[in-house]
């Protein structure tokens, strides 16, 4: 039997899931802001002890490869196709004595630029907040990486697809369990629950904890379903600074469509020239 601490409230969860199924959750969705029961993850860097258990739990659950020494505390790690969450030691550039461990993964944006840029709709924002990549649809074009304000999606050179944190949507849909990283954290640095509760909790800690200075995800990139309590501004901690608004999500698609249109026109032009020069006008 699962430990109670690993699960969200079962009754509440079943209530939310009534009338919907795992299949329906994977289908087309309404705009994220219109979803009344969105989940969120909260990372509190003032509590993180850098043990990296979140990293190993993520790898275990998602069957990702462990690379040499990467789970040793203080070893610098980078997001990759096999690393969907990383933990790194960061100093505040404004005050070098202030240092914290940063748990970092996909921010599960409310309006994910990655999903907007994907030309084959391989990325979906699910109704409860998760942003997931359908690896069967992915063509490996990397438009998602280019458009992501946090530079999260990573290309898997073996599988030729893009991969990233799924917020463990498969755990919650099947087992109503918390994400693997949250369940594994021994320091209470990670929480998971209804988004509005996570916002309240984050604001409470910002007010109560002296070293807490900023909640990442309330405004960045138009708001994200992962929130992080930081001890300084993101730029002072060397984190990627996302603009407050996401760029036009359809911009890249327009570019792709325009590129496709131009290629088609060029091809038609060449065919016309060939026919004219060879006198081959057969239909
Ligand atoms: S952080 Fe990047 S990959 Fe994650 S949902 Fe936002 S745009 Fe997509
Ligand atoms: S939510 Fe799941 S997939 Fe995402 S970092 Fe945590 S364990 Fe990994
Ligand atoms: S498991 Fe918790 S305390 Fe340990 S590194 Fe991850 S977030 Fe920090």
Tab-separated table of N, CA and C and ligand atoms in Angstrom, residues 41 54-55 57-59 61-62 64 84-86 103-106 108 164-171 179-182 190, ligand 2:
chain	number	residue	atom	x	y	z
A	41	UNK	N	2.972	22.374	-8.800
A	41	UNK	CA	4.086	21.864	-7.975
A	41	UNK	C	4.806	23.072	-7.399
A	54	UNK	N	15.239	13.764	-5.427
A	54	UNK	CA	14.226	14.058	-6.451
A	54	UNK	C	14.717	13.601	-7.819
A	55	UNK	N	16.010	13.824	-8.092
A	55	UNK	CA	16.583	13.420	-9.375
A	55	UNK	C	16.551	11.903	-9.537
A	57	UNK	N	14.633	9.742	-7.967
A	57	UNK	CA	13.254	9.231	-8.019
A	57	UNK	C	12.666	9.445	-9.412
A	58	UNK	N	12.975	10.597	-10.014
A	58	UNK	CA	12.489	10.901	-11.358
A	58	UNK	C	13.055	9.886	-12.346
A	59	UNK	N	14.331	9.604	-12.203
A	59	UNK	CA	14.966	8.650	-13.128
A	59	UNK	C	14.371	7.254	-12.963
A	61	UNK	N	11.336	6.416	-11.796
A	61	UNK	CA	9.948	6.333	-12.272
A	61	UNK	C	9.878	6.375	-13.803
A	62	UNK	N	10.700	7.244	-14.393
A	62	UNK	CA	10.620	7.438	-15.844
A	62	UNK	C	11.616	6.584	-16.631
A	64	UNK	N	14.928	6.481	-16.711
A	64	UNK	CA	15.974	7.272	-17.371
A	64	UNK	C	17.346	6.792	-16.901
A	84	UNK	N	15.465	14.923	-16.385
A	84	UNK	CA	14.285	15.783	-16.523
A	84	UNK	C	14.183	16.776	-15.377
A	85	UNK	N	14.963	16.526	-14.350
A	85	UNK	CA	15.033	17.484	-13.247
A	85	UNK	C	16.488	17.554	-12.810
A	86	UNK	N	16.946	18.747	-12.465
A	86	UNK	CA	18.319	18.878	-11.972
A	86	UNK	C	18.313	19.671	-10.668
A	103	UNK	N	16.161	23.294	-7.398
A	103	UNK	CA	15.516	22.168	-8.074
A	103	UNK	C	14.896	22.762	-9.338
A	104	UNK	N	15.245	22.203	-10.503
A	104	UNK	CA	14.846	22.853	-11.757
A	104	UNK	C	14.336	21.834	-12.774
A	105	UNK	N	13.172	22.097	-13.329
A	105	UNK	CA	12.589	21.186	-14.333
A	105	UNK	C	11.653	22.007	-15.210
A	106	UNK	N	10.897	21.342	-16.055
A	106	UNK	CA	9.901	22.038	-16.877
A	106	UNK	C	8.957	22.813	-15.949
A	108	UNK	N	5.924	23.865	-16.711
A	108	UNK	CA	4.513	23.570	-17.028
A	108	UNK	C	3.700	24.873	-17.149
A	164	UNK	N	11.060	15.582	-21.819
A	164	UNK	CA	11.113	16.516	-20.678
A	164	UNK	C	10.208	16.013	-19.558
A	165	UNK	N	10.246	16.693	-18.423
A	165	UNK	CA	9.394	16.363	-17.269
A	165	UNK	C	7.913	16.387	-17.666
A	166	UNK	N	7.180	15.405	-17.193
A	166	UNK	CA	5.748	15.311	-17.504
A	166	UNK	C	4.890	15.706	-16.299
A	167	UNK	N	5.537	16.107	-15.222
A	167	UNK	CA	4.883	16.357	-13.929
A	167	UNK	C	4.234	15.053	-13.429
A	168	UNK	N	4.751	13.944	-13.947
A	168	UNK	CA	4.278	12.602	-13.555
A	168	UNK	C	2.765	12.481	-13.720
A	169	UNK	N	2.247	12.925	-14.861
A	169	UNK	CA	0.798	12.816	-15.086
A	169	UNK	C	0.353	11.356	-15.057
A	170	UNK	N	1.280	10.444	-15.413
A	170	UNK	CA	0.914	9.024	-15.412
A	170	UNK	C	0.731	8.504	-13.990
A	171	UNK	N	1.433	9.066	-13.030
A	171	UNK	CA	1.246	8.636	-11.632
A	171	UNK	C	-0.102	9.110	-11.109
A	179	UNK	N	3.840	13.474	-7.846
A	179	UNK	CA	4.992	13.217	-8.703
A	179	UNK	C	6.105	12.521	-7.910
A	180	UNK	N	6.885	11.696	-8.611
A	180	UNK	CA	7.921	10.902	-7.951
A	180	UNK	C	8.897	11.776	-7.163
A	181	UNK	N	9.277	12.936	-7.748
A	181	UNK	CA	10.253	13.804	-7.073
A	181	UNK	C	9.677	14.347	-5.767
A	182	UNK	N	8.413	14.711	-5.794
A	182	UNK	CA	7.777	15.294	-4.601
A	182	UNK	C	7.686	14.233	-3.502
A	190	UNK	N	9.561	20.134	-1.626
A	190	UNK	CA	8.673	20.013	-2.777
A	190	UNK	C	7.256	19.702	-2.305
B	2	LIG	S1	7.310	15.701	-11.783
B	2	LIG	FE1	7.878	13.593	-12.338
B	2	LIG	S2	8.815	13.790	-14.348
B	2	LIG	FE2	8.785	15.854	-13.427
B	2	LIG	S3	10.740	16.098	-12.396
B	2	LIG	FE3	9.300	15.321	-10.897
B	2	LIG	S4	9.575	13.101	-10.987
B	2	LIG	FE4	10.467	13.912	-12.845
